[in-house]
Amino acid sequence: MIVGLIDSGLGMLPTSAWLKKLRPELDLILLMDPDQAPWGPKPDDWVVERVLGAVDRAMAAGAGVIVLPCNTASVTALTHVRAHLGPAVPVVGTVPAIKPAAAASNRIAVWATAATTASAYQARLIEEFASDRAVTPIACHGLADAIDRGDAEGVTAAIRAAVAATPADVESVVLGCTHYPLVATEIVAALPSGVQLFDSADAVARQTLRRIDELGDGDQGTGAVSVSLSGRDGFLPASALAYAEGRLLAGVQPVHQ
């Protein structure tokens, strides 16, 4: 069983690393799009087309399950991907962990990109799962881009700005961009003591494994991790090695398409 994971940049690393930890023998194809990253500011139709192109490349390389470990891709293209592939191919999307945060706390901040913060999608999630909680959306300007570049100073500055915009009495912070768990340690250190972080990478990985197990595929794989960069065979970018998740996945082989 081969899993294809699709995101414009390094936001796929936390979910990919969880899959590698939970099932080391699983074969992964990481499909990034450095030529056109980030996807967040792009028009919806453009994002859908770009994601579907990556889906087709993943399927041609042998993927049997597709994962969108990216909030932009999930919000914009998830239904299109499912319609494109049909019911035989499991497709797993990403939802910010607002529901579990609301179950554990009353005062919540949702850190996300500017596009996600302004989206009707996030507003609906807050209304559905946390309407009786005090929820503050925080647009973390530049944080995902700094993470993609491996820019430690940019990451620190963006986190500092997000903390300054976050209410001092917040009890939990939802990481509403899949890039942010890569710097979770630094985020925790910058927040007041006792603030809980919630992200969805672990849950997305576990849901992916449940869908794989439902297929009953007996081929356990070899643990290979392959990389596609805007349709070209490649390797994880050097910036990925700044993070533990990237280093875990770093023994890569080109994907032949």
PDB file of C-alpha atoms in Angstrom:
ATOM      1  CA  MET A   1       0.000   0.000   0.000  1.00  0.00           C
ATOM      2  CA  ILE A   2       1.385   3.392  -1.057  1.00  0.00           C
ATOM      3  CA  VAL A   3       0.048   6.627   0.447  1.00  0.00           C
ATOM      4  CA  GLY A   4       0.233   9.853  -1.547  1.00  0.00           C
ATOM      5  CA  LEU A   5       0.377  13.037   0.563  1.00  0.00           C
ATOM      6  CA  ILE A   6      -0.242  16.379  -1.153  1.00  0.00           C
ATOM      7  CA  ASP A   7       0.631  19.910   0.013  1.00  0.00           C
ATOM      8  CA  SER A   8       2.393  22.874  -1.530  1.00  0.00           C
ATOM      9  CA  GLY A   9       5.166  22.842   1.078  1.00  0.00           C
ATOM     10  CA  LEU A  10       6.344  21.393   4.368  1.00  0.00           C
ATOM     11  CA  GLY A  11       2.898  21.251   5.966  1.00  0.00           C
ATOM     12  CA  MET A  12       2.703  17.582   5.008  1.00  0.00           C
ATOM     13  CA  LEU A  13       5.676  16.667   7.201  1.00  0.00           C
ATOM     14  CA  PRO A  14       3.871  16.278  10.572  1.00  0.00           C
ATOM     15  CA  THR A  15       1.256  13.852   9.195  1.00  0.00           C
ATOM     16  CA  SER A  16       3.880  12.016   7.121  1.00  0.00           C
ATOM     17  CA  ALA A  17       6.096  11.637  10.177  1.00  0.00           C
ATOM     18  CA  TRP A  18       3.204  10.269  12.239  1.00  0.00           C
ATOM     19  CA  LEU A  19       2.516   7.701   9.521  1.00  0.00           C
ATOM     20  CA  LYS A  20       6.193   6.726   9.526  1.00  0.00           C
ATOM     21  CA  LYS A  21       6.207   6.394  13.332  1.00  0.00           C
ATOM     22  CA  LEU A  22       2.950   4.429  13.527  1.00  0.00           C
ATOM     23  CA  ARG A  23       3.612   2.147  10.556  1.00  0.00           C
ATOM     24  CA  PRO A  24       7.277   2.287   9.496  1.00  0.00           C
ATOM     25  CA  GLU A  25       6.828  -0.192   6.644  1.00  0.00           C
ATOM     26  CA  LEU A  26       4.299   2.017   4.838  1.00  0.00           C
ATOM     27  CA  ASP A  27       5.441   3.461   1.493  1.00  0.00           C
ATOM     28  CA  LEU A  28       4.884   7.216   1.166  1.00  0.00           C
ATOM     29  CA  ILE A  29       4.904   9.590  -1.805  1.00  0.00           C
ATOM     30  CA  LEU A  30       5.276  13.237  -0.775  1.00  0.00           C
ATOM     31  CA  LEU A  31       3.978  15.538  -3.514  1.00  0.00           C
ATOM     32  CA  MET A  32       5.064  19.145  -2.930  1.00  0.00           C
ATOM     33  CA  ASP A  33       4.658  22.164  -5.194  1.00  0.00           C
ATOM     34  CA  PRO A  34       7.600  24.535  -4.602  1.00  0.00           C
ATOM     35  CA  ASP A  35       7.104  26.207  -8.000  1.00  0.00           C
ATOM     36  CA  GLN A  36       3.667  27.532  -6.996  1.00  0.00           C
ATOM     37  CA  ALA A  37       3.744  27.620  -3.197  1.00  0.00           C
ATOM     38  CA  PRO A  38       1.948  28.818  -1.184  1.00  0.00           C
ATOM     39  CA  TRP A  39      -1.509  27.793  -2.320  1.00  0.00           C
ATOM     40  CA  GLY A  40      -3.448  29.799   0.266  1.00  0.00           C
ATOM     41  CA  PRO A  41      -3.687  33.104  -1.654  1.00  0.00           C
ATOM     42  CA  LYS A  42      -4.486  31.417  -4.994  1.00  0.00           C
ATOM     43  CA  PRO A  43      -8.022  31.285  -6.525  1.00  0.00           C
ATOM     44  CA  ASP A  44     -10.056  28.212  -5.604  1.00  0.00           C
ATOM     45  CA  ASP A  45     -10.321  26.894  -9.185  1.00  0.00           C
ATOM     46  CA  TRP A  46      -6.556  27.135  -9.565  1.00  0.00           C
ATOM     47  CA  VAL A  47      -5.976  25.222  -6.324  1.00  0.00           C
ATOM     48  CA  VAL A  48      -8.418  22.489  -7.358  1.00  0.00           C
ATOM     49  CA  GLU A  49      -6.653  22.039 -10.690  1.00  0.00           C
ATOM     50  CA  ARG A  50      -3.243  21.952  -9.029  1.00  0.00           C
ATOM     51  CA  VAL A  51      -4.335  19.414  -6.421  1.00  0.00           C
ATOM     52  CA  LEU A  52      -5.986  17.163  -9.009  1.00  0.00           C
ATOM     53  CA  GLY A  53      -2.791  17.210 -11.057  1.00  0.00           C
ATOM     54  CA  ALA A  54      -0.850  16.032  -8.005  1.00  0.00           C
ATOM     55  CA  VAL A  55      -3.490  13.368  -7.354  1.00  0.00           C
ATOM     56  CA  ASP A  56      -3.067  12.004 -10.868  1.00  0.00           C
ATOM     57  CA  ARG A  57       0.719  11.891 -10.440  1.00  0.00           C
ATOM     58  CA  ALA A  58       0.331  10.055  -7.136  1.00  0.00           C
ATOM     59  CA  MET A  59      -2.016   7.488  -8.667  1.00  0.00           C
ATOM     60  CA  ALA A  60       0.299   6.981 -11.652  1.00  0.00           C
ATOM     61  CA  ALA A  61       3.121   6.273  -9.179  1.00  0.00           C
ATOM     62  CA  GLY A  62       1.031   3.554  -7.506  1.00  0.00           C
ATOM     63  CA  ALA A  63      -0.729   5.328  -4.649  1.00  0.00           C
ATOM     64  CA  GLY A  64      -3.779   3.565  -3.255  1.00  0.00           C
ATOM     65  CA  VAL A  65      -4.723   6.204  -0.673  1.00  0.00           C
ATOM     66  CA  ILE A  66      -4.612  10.004  -0.978  1.00  0.00           C
ATOM     67  CA  VAL A  67      -4.100  12.343   1.988  1.00  0.00           C
ATOM     68  CA  LEU A  68      -4.435  16.128   1.929  1.00  0.00           C
ATOM     69  CA  PRO A  69      -2.446  17.216   5.017  1.00  0.00           C
ATOM     70  CA  CYS A  70      -3.132  20.843   4.154  1.00  0.00           C
ATOM     71  CA  ASN A  71      -6.014  23.030   5.268  1.00  0.00           C
ATOM     72  CA  THR A  72      -6.155  24.980   1.986  1.00  0.00           C
ATOM     73  CA  ALA A  73      -6.199  21.817  -0.129  1.00  0.00           C
ATOM     74  CA  SER A  74      -8.790  20.167   2.107  1.00  0.00           C
ATOM     75  CA  VAL A  75     -11.136  23.145   2.237  1.00  0.00           C
ATOM     76  CA  THR A  76     -10.885  23.852  -1.486  1.00  0.00           C
ATOM     77  CA  ALA A  77     -10.332  20.541  -3.226  1.00  0.00           C
ATOM     78  CA  LEU A  78     -11.317  17.604  -0.993  1.00  0.00           C
ATOM     79  CA  THR A  79     -14.771  17.069  -2.519  1.00  0.00           C
ATOM     80  CA  HIS A  80     -13.310  17.442  -6.017  1.00  0.00           C
ATOM     81  CA  VAL A  81     -10.623  14.833  -5.289  1.00  0.00           C
ATOM     82  CA  ARG A  82     -13.204  12.359  -3.998  1.00  0.00           C
ATOM     83  CA  ALA A  83     -15.395  12.888  -7.053  1.00  0.00           C
ATOM     84  CA  HIS A  84     -12.362  12.563  -9.334  1.00  0.00           C
ATOM     85  CA  LEU A  85     -11.199   9.261  -7.843  1.00  0.00           C
ATOM     86  CA  GLY A  86     -14.522   7.671  -6.952  1.00  0.00           C
ATOM     87  CA  PRO A  87     -15.392   5.632  -3.866  1.00  0.00           C
ATOM     88  CA  ALA A  88     -12.785   2.902  -4.373  1.00  0.00           C
ATOM     89  CA  VAL A  89      -9.856   5.148  -3.403  1.00  0.00           C
ATOM     90  CA  PRO A  90      -9.797   6.455   0.192  1.00  0.00           C
ATOM     91  CA  VAL A  91      -9.186  10.216   0.425  1.00  0.00           C
ATOM     92  CA  VAL A  92      -8.390  11.714   3.837  1.00  0.00           C
ATOM     93  CA  GLY A  93      -8.589  15.459   4.456  1.00  0.00           C
ATOM     94  CA  THR A  94      -7.502  17.713   7.294  1.00  0.00           C
ATOM     95  CA  VAL A  95      -9.759  19.584   9.727  1.00  0.00           C
ATOM     96  CA  PRO A  96      -8.374  21.990  12.366  1.00  0.00           C
ATOM     97  CA  ALA A  97      -8.674  20.485  15.858  1.00  0.00           C
ATOM     98  CA  ILE A  98     -11.323  22.932  17.068  1.00  0.00           C
ATOM     99  CA  LYS A  99     -13.668  20.200  18.330  1.00  0.00           C
ATOM    100  CA  PRO A 100     -11.203  18.561  20.763  1.00  0.00           C
ATOM    101  CA  ALA A 101      -9.973  21.978  21.914  1.00  0.00           C
ATOM    102  CA  ALA A 102     -13.555  23.022  22.707  1.00  0.00           C
ATOM    103  CA  ALA A 103     -14.076  19.795  24.656  1.00  0.00           C
ATOM    104  CA  ALA A 104     -11.064  20.592  26.828  1.00  0.00           C
ATOM    105  CA  SER A 105     -11.179  24.350  27.317  1.00  0.00           C
ATOM    106  CA  ASN A 106     -13.344  27.461  27.329  1.00  0.00           C
ATOM    107  CA  ARG A 107     -10.954  30.105  25.979  1.00  0.00           C
ATOM    108  CA  ILE A 108      -9.414  29.147  22.657  1.00  0.00           C
ATOM    109  CA  ALA A 109      -7.224  30.832  20.066  1.00  0.00           C
ATOM    110  CA  VAL A 110      -7.091  29.433  16.534  1.00  0.00           C
ATOM    111  CA  TRP A 111      -3.763  30.181  14.868  1.00  0.00           C
ATOM    112  CA  ALA A 112      -3.907  29.907  11.071  1.00  0.00           C
ATOM    113  CA  THR A 113      -2.847  31.599   7.869  1.00  0.00           C
ATOM    114  CA  ALA A 114      -4.555  34.853   6.947  1.00  0.00           C
ATOM    115  CA  ALA A 115      -6.570  33.082   4.237  1.00  0.00           C
ATOM    116  CA  THR A 116      -7.829  30.350   6.570  1.00  0.00           C
ATOM    117  CA  THR A 117      -8.563  32.846   9.348  1.00  0.00           C
ATOM    118  CA  ALA A 118     -10.788  34.819   6.979  1.00  0.00           C
ATOM    119  CA  SER A 119     -12.483  31.739   5.519  1.00  0.00           C
ATOM    120  CA  ALA A 120     -16.130  30.812   5.910  1.00  0.00           C
ATOM    121  CA  TYR A 121     -14.895  27.263   6.486  1.00  0.00           C
ATOM    122  CA  GLN A 122     -13.128  28.115   9.739  1.00  0.00           C
ATOM    123  CA  ALA A 123     -16.064  30.244  10.860  1.00  0.00           C
ATOM    124  CA  ARG A 124     -18.408  27.281  10.309  1.00  0.00           C
ATOM    125  CA  LEU A 125     -16.152  24.977  12.350  1.00  0.00           C
ATOM    126  CA  ILE A 126     -16.100  27.441  15.225  1.00  0.00           C
ATOM    127  CA  GLU A 127     -19.880  27.823  15.073  1.00  0.00           C
ATOM    128  CA  GLU A 128     -20.415  24.060  14.921  1.00  0.00           C
ATOM    129  CA  PHE A 129     -18.002  22.921  17.619  1.00  0.00           C
ATOM    130  CA  ALA A 130     -17.239  25.943  19.811  1.00  0.00           C
ATOM    131  CA  SER A 131     -20.220  28.297  19.673  1.00  0.00           C
ATOM    132  CA  ASP A 132     -20.370  28.366  23.471  1.00  0.00           C
ATOM    133  CA  ARG A 133     -16.635  29.002  23.873  1.00  0.00           C
ATOM    134  CA  ALA A 134     -14.611  32.207  23.680  1.00  0.00           C
ATOM    135  CA  VAL A 135     -12.714  31.710  20.416  1.00  0.00           C
ATOM    136  CA  THR A 136     -10.200  34.200  19.031  1.00  0.00           C
ATOM    137  CA  PRO A 137      -8.964  33.673  15.444  1.00  0.00           C
ATOM    138  CA  ILE A 138      -5.313  34.718  15.043  1.00  0.00           C
ATOM    139  CA  ALA A 139      -3.806  35.286  11.591  1.00  0.00           C
ATOM    140  CA  CYS A 140      -0.160  34.236  11.864  1.00  0.00           C
ATOM    141  CA  HIS A 141       1.312  36.374   9.101  1.00  0.00           C
ATOM    142  CA  GLY A 142       4.444  34.882   7.561  1.00  0.00           C
ATOM    143  CA  LEU A 143       4.751  31.873   9.866  1.00  0.00           C
ATOM    144  CA  ALA A 144       4.093  29.142   7.291  1.00  0.00           C
ATOM    145  CA  ASP A 145       6.367  30.840   4.759  1.00  0.00           C
ATOM    146  CA  ALA A 146       9.181  31.136   7.311  1.00  0.00           C
ATOM    147  CA  ILE A 147       8.773  27.449   8.192  1.00  0.00           C
ATOM    148  CA  ASP A 148       8.992  26.491   4.506  1.00  0.00           C
ATOM    149  CA  ARG A 149      12.227  28.488   4.184  1.00  0.00           C
ATOM    150  CA  GLY A 150      13.704  27.037   7.372  1.00  0.00           C
ATOM    151  CA  ASP A 151      14.057  30.661   8.513  1.00  0.00           C
ATOM    152  CA  ALA A 152      14.481  30.415  12.290  1.00  0.00           C
ATOM    153  CA  GLU A 153      14.509  34.186  12.833  1.00  0.00           C
ATOM    154  CA  GLY A 154      11.370  34.602  10.708  1.00  0.00           C
ATOM    155  CA  VAL A 155       9.657  31.822  12.658  1.00  0.00           C
ATOM    156  CA  THR A 156      10.526  33.450  15.982  1.00  0.00           C
ATOM    157  CA  ALA A 157       9.275  36.853  14.822  1.00  0.00           C
ATOM    158  CA  ALA A 158       5.998  35.433  13.482  1.00  0.00           C
ATOM    159  CA  ILE A 159       5.367  33.457  16.681  1.00  0.00           C
ATOM    160  CA  ARG A 160       6.115  36.527  18.801  1.00  0.00           C
ATOM    161  CA  ALA A 161       3.569  38.550  16.810  1.00  0.00           C
ATOM    162  CA  ALA A 162       0.941  35.803  17.109  1.00  0.00           C
ATOM    163  CA  VAL A 163       1.453  35.521  20.866  1.00  0.00           C
ATOM    164  CA  ALA A 164       1.067  39.298  21.205  1.00  0.00           C
ATOM    165  CA  ALA A 165      -2.292  39.067  19.417  1.00  0.00           C
ATOM    166  CA  THR A 166      -3.476  36.116  21.530  1.00  0.00           C
ATOM    167  CA  PRO A 167      -5.512  36.869  24.689  1.00  0.00           C
ATOM    168  CA  ALA A 168      -3.397  36.459  27.797  1.00  0.00           C
ATOM    169  CA  ASP A 169      -6.007  34.229  29.479  1.00  0.00           C
ATOM    170  CA  VAL A 170      -6.236  31.722  26.619  1.00  0.00           C
ATOM    171  CA  GLU A 171      -6.375  28.080  27.719  1.00  0.00           C
ATOM    172  CA  SER A 172      -5.666  26.365  24.410  1.00  0.00           C
ATOM    173  CA  VAL A 173      -4.301  27.154  20.963  1.00  0.00           C
ATOM    174  CA  VAL A 174      -5.459  25.266  17.879  1.00  0.00           C
ATOM    175  CA  LEU A 175      -2.781  25.025  15.214  1.00  0.00           C
ATOM    176  CA  GLY A 176      -4.986  25.601  12.176  1.00  0.00           C
ATOM    177  CA  CYS A 177      -2.179  25.294   9.627  1.00  0.00           C
ATOM    178  CA  THR A 178      -0.405  21.980   9.111  1.00  0.00           C
ATOM    179  CA  HIS A 179       2.982  23.727   9.024  1.00  0.00           C
ATOM    180  CA  TYR A 180       2.749  24.950  12.609  1.00  0.00           C
ATOM    181  CA  PRO A 181       3.317  21.643  14.455  1.00  0.00           C
ATOM    182  CA  LEU A 182       6.851  21.691  13.032  1.00  0.00           C
ATOM    183  CA  VAL A 183       7.637  24.522  15.477  1.00  0.00           C
ATOM    184  CA  ALA A 184       5.322  23.417  18.295  1.00  0.00           C
ATOM    185  CA  THR A 185       8.136  23.440  20.861  1.00  0.00           C
ATOM    186  CA  GLU A 186       8.913  27.069  20.124  1.00  0.00           C
ATOM    187  CA  ILE A 187       5.212  27.985  20.188  1.00  0.00           C
ATOM    188  CA  VAL A 188       4.743  26.354  23.604  1.00  0.00           C
ATOM    189  CA  ALA A 189       7.803  28.174  24.954  1.00  0.00           C
ATOM    190  CA  ALA A 190       6.412  31.522  23.777  1.00  0.00           C
ATOM    191  CA  LEU A 191       2.912  31.045  25.218  1.00  0.00           C
ATOM    192  CA  PRO A 192       1.945  31.411  28.882  1.00  0.00           C
ATOM    193  CA  SER A 193       2.609  28.328  30.982  1.00  0.00           C
ATOM    194  CA  GLY A 194      -0.123  25.697  30.856  1.00  0.00           C
ATOM    195  CA  VAL A 195      -1.607  26.584  27.477  1.00  0.00           C
ATOM    196  CA  GLN A 196      -2.485  23.404  25.545  1.00  0.00           C
ATOM    197  CA  LEU A 197      -1.749  22.987  21.848  1.00  0.00           C
ATOM    198  CA  PHE A 198      -4.083  21.066  19.553  1.00  0.00           C
ATOM    199  CA  ASP A 199      -3.215  19.965  16.038  1.00  0.00           C
ATOM    200  CA  SER A 200      -4.641  17.382  13.669  1.00  0.00           C
ATOM    201  CA  ALA A 201      -1.568  15.559  12.304  1.00  0.00           C
ATOM    202  CA  ASP A 202      -1.841  12.560  14.638  1.00  0.00           C
ATOM    203  CA  ALA A 203      -5.590  12.196  14.014  1.00  0.00           C
ATOM    204  CA  VAL A 204      -5.180  12.464  10.227  1.00  0.00           C
ATOM    205  CA  ALA A 205      -2.462   9.810  10.262  1.00  0.00           C
ATOM    206  CA  ARG A 206      -4.552   7.451  12.375  1.00  0.00           C
ATOM    207  CA  GLN A 207      -7.600   7.951  10.147  1.00  0.00           C
ATOM    208  CA  THR A 208      -5.409   7.166   7.130  1.00  0.00           C
ATOM    209  CA  LEU A 209      -4.297   3.908   8.731  1.00  0.00           C
ATOM    210  CA  ARG A 210      -7.906   2.985   9.525  1.00  0.00           C
ATOM    211  CA  ARG A 211      -8.840   3.494   5.877  1.00  0.00           C
ATOM    212  CA  ILE A 212      -5.882   1.382   4.769  1.00  0.00           C
ATOM    213  CA  ASP A 213      -6.855  -1.400   7.155  1.00  0.00           C
ATOM    214  CA  GLU A 214     -10.412  -1.320   5.809  1.00  0.00           C
ATOM    215  CA  LEU A 215      -9.015  -2.065   2.351  1.00  0.00           C
ATOM    216  CA  GLY A 216      -7.427  -5.246   3.693  1.00  0.00           C
ATOM    217  CA  ASP A 217      -4.327  -4.878   1.540  1.00  0.00           C
ATOM    218  CA  GLY A 218      -1.833  -7.496   2.704  1.00  0.00           C
ATOM    219  CA  ASP A 219       1.199  -5.777   1.117  1.00  0.00           C
ATOM    220  CA  GLN A 220       2.901  -3.998   3.999  1.00  0.00           C
ATOM    221  CA  GLY A 221       5.406  -2.092   1.832  1.00  0.00           C
ATOM    222  CA  THR A 222       9.109  -1.418   2.286  1.00  0.00           C
ATOM    223  CA  GLY A 223       9.045   1.876   4.162  1.00  0.00           C
ATOM    224  CA  ALA A 224      10.189   3.878   1.117  1.00  0.00           C
ATOM    225  CA  VAL A 225       9.660   7.647   1.110  1.00  0.00           C
ATOM    226  CA  SER A 226       9.602   9.264  -2.330  1.00  0.00           C
ATOM    227  CA  VAL A 227       9.313  12.921  -3.250  1.00  0.00           C
ATOM    228  CA  SER A 228       7.815  14.813  -6.185  1.00  0.00           C
ATOM    229  CA  LEU A 229       8.519  18.546  -6.535  1.00  0.00           C
ATOM    230  CA  SER A 230       5.985  20.252  -8.817  1.00  0.00           C
ATOM    231  CA  GLY A 231       5.885  17.092 -10.924  1.00  0.00           C
ATOM    232  CA  ARG A 232       9.641  16.429 -10.963  1.00  0.00           C
ATOM    233  CA  ASP A 233      11.363  13.506  -9.250  1.00  0.00           C
ATOM    234  CA  GLY A 234      13.184  14.934  -6.279  1.00  0.00           C
ATOM    235  CA  PHE A 235      14.171  14.891  -2.649  1.00  0.00           C
ATOM    236  CA  LEU A 236      13.043  16.674   0.478  1.00  0.00           C
ATOM    237  CA  PRO A 237      14.226  20.299   0.385  1.00  0.00           C
ATOM    238  CA  ALA A 238      17.097  21.235   2.648  1.00  0.00           C
ATOM    239  CA  SER A 239      14.755  23.369   4.770  1.00  0.00           C
ATOM    240  CA  ALA A 240      12.860  20.203   5.761  1.00  0.00           C
ATOM    241  CA  LEU A 241      15.942  18.974   7.595  1.00  0.00           C
ATOM    242  CA  ALA A 242      15.614  21.845  10.062  1.00  0.00           C
ATOM    243  CA  TYR A 243      12.757  19.872  11.652  1.00  0.00           C
ATOM    244  CA  ALA A 244      12.716  16.501  13.400  1.00  0.00           C
ATOM    245  CA  GLU A 245       9.869  15.335  11.163  1.00  0.00           C
ATOM    246  CA  GLY A 246      11.876  16.123   8.036  1.00  0.00           C
ATOM    247  CA  ARG A 247      14.938  14.339   9.366  1.00  0.00           C
ATOM    248  CA  LEU A 248      12.820  11.265  10.129  1.00  0.00           C
ATOM    249  CA  LEU A 249      11.684  11.181   6.517  1.00  0.00           C
ATOM    250  CA  ALA A 250      15.022  12.161   4.999  1.00  0.00           C
ATOM    251  CA  GLY A 251      16.074   8.756   3.617  1.00  0.00           C
ATOM    252  CA  VAL A 252      14.292   9.478   0.336  1.00  0.00           C
ATOM    253  CA  GLN A 253      14.291   7.931  -3.109  1.00  0.00           C
ATOM    254  CA  PRO A 254      13.073   9.634  -6.294  1.00  0.00           C
ATOM    255  CA  VAL A 255       9.542   8.814  -7.397  1.00  0.00           C
ATOM    256  CA  HIS A 256       9.341   7.672 -11.019  1.00  0.00           C
ATOM    257  CA  GLN A 257       6.309   8.955 -12.867  1.00  0.00           C
TER     258      GLN A 257
END
